[in-house]
Amino acid sequence: MADLNGTMMQYFHWYIPDDGTLWEKVKHNAKELADAGFTAMWLPPAYKGIAGKSDVGYGVYDLFDLGEFNQKGTIRTKYGTRQQYTDAIKALQAQGIQVYGDAVLNHKMGADATETPLATPYSQDDRINPKGGLQKIKCHTHFTFPGRGGKYSNFEWHWWHFDGVDYNEYNRSDRSTIYLLEGKRFDDYVSLEKGNFAYLMGGDLDYQNEWVRGEITYWGKWYLDTTNVDGFRLDAIKHISAWFFPLWLDELEKHVKKDLFAVGEYWFNNVNTLHWYVNAVGGRISVFDVPLHYNFHSASKSGGNYDMRRILDGTMMQQRPTHAVTFVENHDSQPLQVLESVVEPWFKPLAYALILLRQEGYPCVFYADYYGAEYEDWGRDGNRYKIFMPSHRWLIDKFLYARQNYAYGPQYDYFDHWNTIGWTRLGDENHPKAMAVIMSDGQAGFKWMEVGKPHGTFIDLTEHIKEPVYTNEWGWGEFRCLGGSVSVWVQV
């Protein structure tokens, strides 16, 4: 299982160069990442996608091709070869870092041949009421994987293994229709957006089909045997029947005889929906704390007019921390991406302090926030933009150091001012020194807080404030921060 006192990194962003070097970089940086305080790495999808060597991995074509076969115009994936991938995993695990594979099990894309089944058309925005009767379509649903030639699995995918598609060769210009294939129904126990949000993209896997469930379970066992990962990041879980993953994980854990950590991407800004999902899977899967991300997004856009006392309200971190993977940004929310909901750079140090220095949740650091990123892409307005995402590594490393050495014991909260909030950690038997964190999204702030250390001396680990703070005989001190900033005061 995951070390919930540890820290995960999402070791990629959408615009990582497609030069095939990422796995080598992971291997090279393994010790450095461990020394910084990371205990787990979420690596990007490792299998061949529809766009070949430029595919981020979410346009999944062949789950069994980890960069080994000449398919989609390339042997390697965007990130490297199968051997480089498994070597990188071994290097991370040798440093005590767990590895989570990214499992994209909702859809397949880039079929090798077309088929002509009957299907019922539905509007993209209404999955309840059909907009026509059964009609013959020509769809890309026959997967033979000729480059792999049946190695590892001889399973061929046909239209009856899917429940829906969104492309019909007979009506190429229509991109507003989803076709429910004959004899099928959209999966149950999924998000109720659009009436039923089972269909997302490509050929949507039909989890009511026992052959589909069997092949995906077989793949999971093969993948674990091949890579020895410690768990999974599960993509697009709100589009897949919730009852499937507990069964899947049971089979996989019996196969490898160890517990597997799993976190799912259920992208919805409502904590009650996330509670429903965690309950529906019997608590087997953690979820990314999407509401917390949107709180950060809103606060960063408010220019000091956000009520910081409410920054954790309506979040999994606040209400169900044992199943919350907290994050600031990710590959979907970063600038120019499909779920763009940017957390502005000035606020990111405050957000990272909140997820890294409190006792609730399992924090995930985003690659582009740690290393920085520069890229160009088209915006939704049709214009092309050059994006610069600054590195926050210097401060994140400070926070990781504080997390490892000071973030222990009782936590006292001081969420009592519109702009300036703080908390203290009093330490425990093995980590006896205390810490005080204070931040403001407005003007410079100060706050009297208890750290339980009479006549103690505290310095600001961020170096924003040079003068130390001295606590009184009752273990209280007046801790300060600059405007729009965070300070982390640790006992010396």
Coordinates of C-alpha atoms in Angstrom, one line a residue, residues 36-37 98 100 106 111 128 147 171 219 221 278 287 311 321 344 348 387 420 428 464-465 472 487 489:
A36 CA 14.2 15.3 -2.1
G37 CA 11.5 13.4 -0.2
Q98 CA 6.8 3.3 -5.3
Y100 CA 2.1 3.8 -10.1
N106 CA -12.1 3.4 -20.8
A111 CA -8.3 0.5 -35.0
I128 CA -31.0 9.2 -22.7
G147 CA 2.8 -5.4 -35.5
N171 CA -21.3 10.7 -42.2
W219 CA -3.8 -7.5 -19.2
K221 CA -2.0 -9.4 -14.5
V278 CA -15.5 6.0 -2.9
V287 CA -9.7 9.9 -5.7
I311 CA -10.0 27.3 1.3
P321 CA -8.6 12.7 4.0
E344 CA -1.9 31.2 -11.0
K348 CA 1.1 27.9 -6.1
I387 CA 3.2 29.3 -22.4
T420 CA -4.3 35.4 6.7
D428 CA 6.0 13.9 18.2
H464 CA 11.1 35.3 2.9
I465 CA 11.6 36.8 6.4
N472 CA 7.0 33.1 25.1
S487 CA 6.3 31.4 5.5
W489 CA 8.6 28.6 10.6

